[in-house]
Coordinates of C-alpha atoms and ligand atoms in Angstrom, one line a residue:
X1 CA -119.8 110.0 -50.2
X2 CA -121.8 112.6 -52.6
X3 CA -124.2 113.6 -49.8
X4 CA -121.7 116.5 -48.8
X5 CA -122.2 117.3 -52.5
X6 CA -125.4 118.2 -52.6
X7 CA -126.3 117.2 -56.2
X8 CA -128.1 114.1 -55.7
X9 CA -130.7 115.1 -58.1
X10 CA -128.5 116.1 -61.1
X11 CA -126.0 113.3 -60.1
X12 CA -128.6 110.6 -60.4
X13 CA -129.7 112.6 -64.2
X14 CA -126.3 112.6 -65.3
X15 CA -126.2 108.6 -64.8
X16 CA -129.1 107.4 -65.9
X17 CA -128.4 106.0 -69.3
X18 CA -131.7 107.0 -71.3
X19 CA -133.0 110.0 -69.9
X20 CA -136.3 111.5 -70.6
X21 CA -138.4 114.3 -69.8
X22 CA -141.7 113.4 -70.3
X23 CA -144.3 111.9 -72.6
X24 CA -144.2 113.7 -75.7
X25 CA -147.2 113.1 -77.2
X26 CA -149.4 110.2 -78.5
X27 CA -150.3 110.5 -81.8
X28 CA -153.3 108.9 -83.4
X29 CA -154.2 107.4 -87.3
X30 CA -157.7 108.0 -87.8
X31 CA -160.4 107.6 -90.4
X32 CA -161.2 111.3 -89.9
X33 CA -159.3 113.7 -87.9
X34 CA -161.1 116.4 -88.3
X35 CA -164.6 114.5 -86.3
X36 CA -162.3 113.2 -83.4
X37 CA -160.3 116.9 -82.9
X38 CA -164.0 117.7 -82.0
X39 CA -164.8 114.8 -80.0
X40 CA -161.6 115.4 -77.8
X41 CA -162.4 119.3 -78.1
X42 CA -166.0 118.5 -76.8
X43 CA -166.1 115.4 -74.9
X44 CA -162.6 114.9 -73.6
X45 CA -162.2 118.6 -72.6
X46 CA -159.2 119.4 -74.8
X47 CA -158.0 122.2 -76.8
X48 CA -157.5 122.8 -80.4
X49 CA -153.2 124.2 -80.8
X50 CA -151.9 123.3 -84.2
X51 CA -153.3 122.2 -87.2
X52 CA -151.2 120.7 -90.7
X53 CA -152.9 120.1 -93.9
X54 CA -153.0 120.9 -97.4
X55 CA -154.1 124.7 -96.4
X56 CA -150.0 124.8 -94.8
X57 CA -148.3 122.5 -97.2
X58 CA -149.0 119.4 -96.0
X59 CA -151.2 118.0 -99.3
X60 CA -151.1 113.6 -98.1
X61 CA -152.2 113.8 -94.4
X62 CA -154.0 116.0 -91.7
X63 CA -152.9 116.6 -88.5
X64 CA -155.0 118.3 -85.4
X65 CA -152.6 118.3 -82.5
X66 CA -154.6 119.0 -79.0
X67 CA -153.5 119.8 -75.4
X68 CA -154.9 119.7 -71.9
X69 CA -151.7 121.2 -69.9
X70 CA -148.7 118.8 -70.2
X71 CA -151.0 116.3 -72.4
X72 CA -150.6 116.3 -75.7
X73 CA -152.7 114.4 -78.4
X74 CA -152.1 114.0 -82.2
X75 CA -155.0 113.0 -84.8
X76 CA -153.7 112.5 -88.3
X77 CA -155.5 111.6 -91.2
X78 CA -154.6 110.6 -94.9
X79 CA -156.4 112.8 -97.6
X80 CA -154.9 111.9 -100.4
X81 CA -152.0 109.2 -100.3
X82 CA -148.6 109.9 -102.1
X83 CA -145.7 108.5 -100.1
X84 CA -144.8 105.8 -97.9
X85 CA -145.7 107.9 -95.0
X86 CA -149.3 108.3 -96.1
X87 CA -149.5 104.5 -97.3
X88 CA -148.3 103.2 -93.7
X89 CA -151.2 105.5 -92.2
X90 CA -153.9 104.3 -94.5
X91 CA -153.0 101.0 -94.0
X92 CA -152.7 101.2 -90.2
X93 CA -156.3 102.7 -90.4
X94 CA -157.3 99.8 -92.2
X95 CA -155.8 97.3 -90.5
X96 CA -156.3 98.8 -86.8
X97 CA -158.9 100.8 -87.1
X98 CA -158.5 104.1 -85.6
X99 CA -155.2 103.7 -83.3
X100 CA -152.0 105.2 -81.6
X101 CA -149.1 105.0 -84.1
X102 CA -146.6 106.6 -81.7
X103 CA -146.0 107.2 -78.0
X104 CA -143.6 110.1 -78.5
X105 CA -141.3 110.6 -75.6
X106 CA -139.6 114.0 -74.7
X107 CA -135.8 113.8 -74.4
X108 CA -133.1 116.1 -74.0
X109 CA -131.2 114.7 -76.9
X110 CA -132.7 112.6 -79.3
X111 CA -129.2 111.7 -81.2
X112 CA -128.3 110.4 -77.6
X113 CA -131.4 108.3 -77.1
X114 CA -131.5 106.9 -80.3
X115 CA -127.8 106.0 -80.1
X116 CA -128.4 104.4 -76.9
X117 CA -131.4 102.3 -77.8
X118 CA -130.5 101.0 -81.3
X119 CA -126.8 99.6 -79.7
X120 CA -129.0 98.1 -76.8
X121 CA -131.2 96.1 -79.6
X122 CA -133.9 98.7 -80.5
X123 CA -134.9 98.4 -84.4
X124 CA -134.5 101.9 -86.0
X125 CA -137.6 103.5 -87.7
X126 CA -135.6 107.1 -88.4
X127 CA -132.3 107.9 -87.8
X128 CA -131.8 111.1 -86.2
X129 CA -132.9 113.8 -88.0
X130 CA -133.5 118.1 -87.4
X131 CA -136.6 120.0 -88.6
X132 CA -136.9 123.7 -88.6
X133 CA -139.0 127.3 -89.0
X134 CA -139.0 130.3 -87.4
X135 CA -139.8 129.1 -84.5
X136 CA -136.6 126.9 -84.2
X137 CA -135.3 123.5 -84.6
X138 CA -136.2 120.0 -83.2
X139 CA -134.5 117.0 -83.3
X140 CA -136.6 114.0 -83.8
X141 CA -135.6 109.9 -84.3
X142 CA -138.2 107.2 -83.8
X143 CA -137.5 103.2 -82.5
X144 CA -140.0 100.6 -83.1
X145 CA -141.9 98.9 -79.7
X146 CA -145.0 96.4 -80.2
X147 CA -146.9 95.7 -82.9
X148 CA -146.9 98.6 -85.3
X149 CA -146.0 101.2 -82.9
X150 CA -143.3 103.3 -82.3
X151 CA -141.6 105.8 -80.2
X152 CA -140.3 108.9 -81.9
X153 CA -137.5 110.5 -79.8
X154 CA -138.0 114.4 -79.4
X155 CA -135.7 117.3 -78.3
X156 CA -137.9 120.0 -78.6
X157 CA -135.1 122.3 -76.1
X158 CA -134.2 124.6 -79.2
X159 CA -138.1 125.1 -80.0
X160 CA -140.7 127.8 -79.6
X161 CA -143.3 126.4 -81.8
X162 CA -147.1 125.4 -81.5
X163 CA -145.8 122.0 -82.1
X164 CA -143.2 120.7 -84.5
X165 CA -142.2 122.7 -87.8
X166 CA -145.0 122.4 -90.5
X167 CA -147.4 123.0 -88.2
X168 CA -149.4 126.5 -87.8
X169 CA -151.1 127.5 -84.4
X170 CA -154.9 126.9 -84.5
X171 CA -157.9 127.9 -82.4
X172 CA -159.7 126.2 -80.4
X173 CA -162.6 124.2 -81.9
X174 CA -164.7 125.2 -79.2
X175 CA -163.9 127.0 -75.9
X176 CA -162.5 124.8 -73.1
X177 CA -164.4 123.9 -69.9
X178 CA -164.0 126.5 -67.4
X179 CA -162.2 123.6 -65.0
X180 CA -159.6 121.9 -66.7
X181 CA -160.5 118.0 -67.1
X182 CA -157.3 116.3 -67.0
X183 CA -153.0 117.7 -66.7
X184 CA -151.0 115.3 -67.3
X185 CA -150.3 111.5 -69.2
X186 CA -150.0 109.7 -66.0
X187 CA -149.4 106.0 -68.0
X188 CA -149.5 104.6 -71.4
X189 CA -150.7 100.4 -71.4
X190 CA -150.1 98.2 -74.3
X191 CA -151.2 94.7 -75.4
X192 CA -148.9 92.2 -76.8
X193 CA -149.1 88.7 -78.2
X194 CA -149.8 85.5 -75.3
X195 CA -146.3 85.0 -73.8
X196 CA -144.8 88.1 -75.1
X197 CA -144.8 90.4 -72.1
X198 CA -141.8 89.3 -70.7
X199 CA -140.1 90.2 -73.8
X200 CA -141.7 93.2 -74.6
X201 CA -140.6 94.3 -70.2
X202 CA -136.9 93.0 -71.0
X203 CA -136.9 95.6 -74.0
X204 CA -137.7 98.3 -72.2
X205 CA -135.3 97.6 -69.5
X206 CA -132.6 97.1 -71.7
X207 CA -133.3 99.9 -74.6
X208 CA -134.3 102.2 -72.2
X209 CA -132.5 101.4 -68.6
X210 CA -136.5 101.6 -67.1
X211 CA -136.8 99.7 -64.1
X212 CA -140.1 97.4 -63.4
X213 CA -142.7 98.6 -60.8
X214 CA -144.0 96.2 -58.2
X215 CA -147.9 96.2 -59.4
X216 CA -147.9 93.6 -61.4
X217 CA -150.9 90.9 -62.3
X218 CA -149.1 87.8 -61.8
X219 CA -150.5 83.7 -62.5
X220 CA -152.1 84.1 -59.2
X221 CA -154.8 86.3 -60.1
X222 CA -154.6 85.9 -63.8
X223 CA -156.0 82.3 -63.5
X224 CA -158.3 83.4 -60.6
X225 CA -160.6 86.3 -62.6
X226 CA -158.4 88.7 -64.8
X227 CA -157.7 86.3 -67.9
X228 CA -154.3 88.6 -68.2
X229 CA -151.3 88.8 -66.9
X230 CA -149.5 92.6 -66.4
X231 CA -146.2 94.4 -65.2
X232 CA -145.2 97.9 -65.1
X233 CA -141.5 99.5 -66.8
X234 CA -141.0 103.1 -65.9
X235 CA -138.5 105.8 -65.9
X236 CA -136.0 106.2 -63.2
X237 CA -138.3 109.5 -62.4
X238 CA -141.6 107.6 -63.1
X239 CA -143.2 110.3 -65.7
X240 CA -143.0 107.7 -68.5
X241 CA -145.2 104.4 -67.2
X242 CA -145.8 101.7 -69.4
X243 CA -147.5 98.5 -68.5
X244 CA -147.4 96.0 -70.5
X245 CA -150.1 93.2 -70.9
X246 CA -150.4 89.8 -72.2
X247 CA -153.7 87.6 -72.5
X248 CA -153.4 84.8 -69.9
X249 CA -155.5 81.5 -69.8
X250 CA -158.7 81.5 -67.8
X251 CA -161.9 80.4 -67.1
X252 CA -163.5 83.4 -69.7
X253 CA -161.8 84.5 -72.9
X254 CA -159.2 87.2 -72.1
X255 CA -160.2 90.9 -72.8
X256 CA -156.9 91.3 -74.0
X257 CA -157.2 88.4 -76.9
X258 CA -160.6 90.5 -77.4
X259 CA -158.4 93.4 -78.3
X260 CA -155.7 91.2 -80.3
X261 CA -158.4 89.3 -82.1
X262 CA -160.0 93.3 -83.3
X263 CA -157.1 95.6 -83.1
X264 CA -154.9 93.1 -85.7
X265 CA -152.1 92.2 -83.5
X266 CA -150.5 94.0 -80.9
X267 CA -151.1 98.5 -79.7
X268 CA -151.8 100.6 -77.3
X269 CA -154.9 99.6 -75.2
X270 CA -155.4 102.5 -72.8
X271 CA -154.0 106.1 -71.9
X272 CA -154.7 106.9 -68.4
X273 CA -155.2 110.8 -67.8
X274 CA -154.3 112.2 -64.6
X275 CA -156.6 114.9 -62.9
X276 CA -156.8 116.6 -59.7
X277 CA -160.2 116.6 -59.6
X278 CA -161.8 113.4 -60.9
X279 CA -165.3 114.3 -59.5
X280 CA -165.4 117.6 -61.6
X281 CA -163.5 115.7 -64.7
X282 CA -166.4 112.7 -64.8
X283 CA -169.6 115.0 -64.5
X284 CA -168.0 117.6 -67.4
X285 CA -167.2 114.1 -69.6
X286 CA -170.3 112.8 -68.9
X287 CA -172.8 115.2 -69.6
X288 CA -170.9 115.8 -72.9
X289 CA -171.3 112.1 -73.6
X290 CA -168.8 110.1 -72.6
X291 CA -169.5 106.4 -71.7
X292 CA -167.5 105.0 -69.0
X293 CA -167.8 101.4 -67.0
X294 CA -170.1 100.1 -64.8
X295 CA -169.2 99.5 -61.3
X296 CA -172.2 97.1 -58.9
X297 CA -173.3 98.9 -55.5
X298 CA -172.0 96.0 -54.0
X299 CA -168.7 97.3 -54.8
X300 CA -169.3 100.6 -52.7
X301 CA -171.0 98.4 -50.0
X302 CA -167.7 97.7 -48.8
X303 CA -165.2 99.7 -50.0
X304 CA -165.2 102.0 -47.0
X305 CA -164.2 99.4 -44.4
X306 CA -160.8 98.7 -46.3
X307 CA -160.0 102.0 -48.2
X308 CA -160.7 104.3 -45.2
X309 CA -161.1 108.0 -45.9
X310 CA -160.6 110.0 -49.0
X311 CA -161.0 113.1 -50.5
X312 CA -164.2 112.7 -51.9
X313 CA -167.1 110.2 -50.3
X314 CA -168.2 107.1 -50.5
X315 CA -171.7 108.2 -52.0
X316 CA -170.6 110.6 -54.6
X317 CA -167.6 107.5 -56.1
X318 CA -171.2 105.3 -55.7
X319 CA -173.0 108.1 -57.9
X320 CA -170.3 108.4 -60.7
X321 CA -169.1 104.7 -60.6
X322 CA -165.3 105.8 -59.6
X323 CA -162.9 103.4 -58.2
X324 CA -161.0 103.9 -55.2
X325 CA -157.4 101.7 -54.1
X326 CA -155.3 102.5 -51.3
X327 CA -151.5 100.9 -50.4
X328 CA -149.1 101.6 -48.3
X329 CA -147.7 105.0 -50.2
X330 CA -151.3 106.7 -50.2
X331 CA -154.8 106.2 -52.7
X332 CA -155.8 106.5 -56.3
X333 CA -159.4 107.2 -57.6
X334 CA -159.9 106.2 -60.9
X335 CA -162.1 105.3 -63.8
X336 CA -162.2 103.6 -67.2
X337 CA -164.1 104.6 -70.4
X338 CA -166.1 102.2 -72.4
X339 CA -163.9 102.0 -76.2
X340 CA -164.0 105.1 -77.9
X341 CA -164.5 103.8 -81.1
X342 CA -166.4 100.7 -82.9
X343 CA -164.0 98.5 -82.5
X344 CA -163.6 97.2 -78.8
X345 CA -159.8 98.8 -78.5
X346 CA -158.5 101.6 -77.5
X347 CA -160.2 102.5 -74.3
X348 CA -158.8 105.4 -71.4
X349 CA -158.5 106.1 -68.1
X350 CA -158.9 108.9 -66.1
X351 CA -156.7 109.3 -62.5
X352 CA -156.6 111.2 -59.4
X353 CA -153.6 110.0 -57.3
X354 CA -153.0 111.1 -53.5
X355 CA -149.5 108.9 -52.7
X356 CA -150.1 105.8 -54.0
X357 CA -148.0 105.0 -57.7
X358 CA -150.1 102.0 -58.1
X359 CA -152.4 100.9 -60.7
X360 CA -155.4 100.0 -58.9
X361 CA -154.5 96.4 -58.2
X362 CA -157.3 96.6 -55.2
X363 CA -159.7 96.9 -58.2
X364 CA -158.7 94.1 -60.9
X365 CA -161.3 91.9 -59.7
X366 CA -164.6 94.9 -59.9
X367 CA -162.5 96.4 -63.0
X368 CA -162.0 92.9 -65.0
X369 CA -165.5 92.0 -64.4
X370 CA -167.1 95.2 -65.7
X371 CA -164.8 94.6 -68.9
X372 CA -166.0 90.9 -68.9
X373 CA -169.8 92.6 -68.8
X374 CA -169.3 94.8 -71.9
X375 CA -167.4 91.7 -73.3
X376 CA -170.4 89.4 -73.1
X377 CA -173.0 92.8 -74.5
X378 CA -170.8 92.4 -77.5
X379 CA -170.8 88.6 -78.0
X380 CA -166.6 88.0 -77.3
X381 CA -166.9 86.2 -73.9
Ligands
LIG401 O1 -152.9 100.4 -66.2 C1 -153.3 99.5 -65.4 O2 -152.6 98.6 -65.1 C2 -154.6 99.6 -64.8 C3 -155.4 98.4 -64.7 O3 -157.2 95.8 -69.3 C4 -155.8 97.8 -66.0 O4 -155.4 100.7 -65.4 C5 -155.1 96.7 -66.5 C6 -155.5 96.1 -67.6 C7 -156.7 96.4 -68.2 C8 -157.4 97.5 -67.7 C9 -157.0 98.2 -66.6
LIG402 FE1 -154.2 102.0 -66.3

């Protein structure tokens, strides 16, 4: 019927309920913004944009905003609290230690969005609201998800800016690598309370119209090795992934009840970065310091026979400690950091897929384990 049309793509836009463009940004409270806008200038690869503080007007909070292509990461800081604003940052950096306060999604019309999710059963944070300089306007609104987080709703279409008014353009801290490490957010993971995800899955289908993606972590191998249990809600267009994880009974104690037990309730465990070159991307963030997992040679002992060829080989993924998984749509390499703070919390990911949309299911059992390792080095097993 609308083949003859030829607007399938805009068709399928114009109905899905809650579109989006993309991930926004994920913004960070920290203890010191200023330290981790040069860790993720010099370990992570990123680059310096925008900068807020009392030196432009803003006197409570600091704000670095860095960018690797589409990826875009906020540190903010609290210098000297005055409002509310300030007091709920302090207190989430108390509380959480340093952690994601929003996963800010890009959306062509925020009054839409947040119409849409608060009469679907999303609590409001901020009603819709504009901001504006001479670079333009934004709209922005912001819906509360797990634990303390939220997602702030951004229209950015009628802005020119470095990042949102109140912000000035900044240089970089120091110049980039010459090869860019990572593009893109490919997925944003966050842990909620034993027998939550389900909840936490039916919200996101409901407030946003996403749709669950068939890797999941079910009973099966929860009970078996991964103490957790997992799905995956995404966008009709898959650019905005979320899985969701709960802790699950098992024979250890769950990394994820590690994370609840140190984190103060529910967040944001990991943000996967997606690269076209993990090789180059693990070498740069390793020789500037970066710790990731452990992987066993036993793991690359076999891993030919059942993941057949990719683009790089067997021996250098054995030399860096990368993870390979293949299913029927293609193959993923991929790799996990060790926490990137004190607190064994936020951790992230870095991706190179080639087809395949999974997760790295093929890899719960070697990826699990290597947590479990750390886990037991830190005395929570
Ligand atoms: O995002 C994912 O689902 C994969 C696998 O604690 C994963 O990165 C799941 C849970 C976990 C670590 C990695
Ligand atoms: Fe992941």
């Amino acid at each position: 019927m609308t083949e003859t049309l030829g607007h399938t793509p805009d068709t399928a836009r114009q109905a899905d309920p809650f579109p989006v463009k993309g991930m926004d940004a994920v913004v960070f409270a920290v203890g010191n913004a200023k330290q981790a806008a040069h860790y993720y200038s010099t370990a992570f690869g990123m680059k310096l944009v925008a900068y807020a503080g009392p030196e432009t007007g803003s006197r409570e909070t600091a704000s670095y905003v860095l960018t690797n292509g589409a990826a875009r990461f906020v540190f903010t800081s609290v210098i000297k609290q005055a409002t509310d604003r300030g007091r709920f940052l302090a207190e989430h950096v108390a509380e959480h230690g340093d952690g994601v306060v929003d996963l800010a999604i890009e959306v062509p019309d925020a009054r839409a969005a947040y119409a849409y999710a608060t009469e679907h059963g999303a609590r409001g944070i901020e009603e819709p609201y504009e901001v504006k300089d001479e670079h333009g306007t934004v709209v922005l609104a912001a819906i509360a998800t797990y634990g303390k987080t939220r997602h702030t709703l951004v229209d950015r279409s009628g802005y020119d800016g470095p990042y949102l008014p109140g912000f000035v353009a900044a240089d970089p801290i120091v110049e980039p690598p010459a090869k860019r490490t990572f593009q893109a957010i490919d997925h944003c993971v966050g842990n909620v309370e034993l027998g939550r995800m389900n909840e936490w899955v039916a919200f996101y289908n409901k407030v946003m119209g996403f749709t669950n993606m068939k890797e999941f972590v079910g009973d099966d191998i929860a009970t078996e090795y991964s103490a957790l249990m997992s799905k995956v809600v995404a966008d009709g267009t898959l650019k905005v992934k979320f899985p969701i994880n709960e802790p699950a009974i098992a024979k250890k104690k769950s990394q994820i009840d590690e994370y609840l037990e140190f984190y103060g309730g529910a967040g944001v465990q990991h943000i996967a970065l997606a690269t076209n070159d993990i090789v180059a991307t693990v070498r740069t963030m390793r020789a500037a310091g970066v710790r990731f997992l452990d992987t066993p040679d036993s793991y690359y002992d076999t891993l030919g026979e059942w993941v057949g060829d990719t683009r790089v080989p067997i021996e250098t993924l054995r030399e860096l400690k990368i993870l390979a998984d293949r299913d029927e749509d293609g193959y993923l390499l991929q790799i996990f950091t060790k926490p990137v703070q004190d607190r064994p919390t936020v951790f992230f990911e870095i991706i190179e897929r080639h087809g395949s949309m999974g997760f790295g299911k093929g890899n719960f059992k070697a990826l699990f384990e290597a947590i479990e390792r750390e886990q037991e080095k830190r005395g929570n097993l």
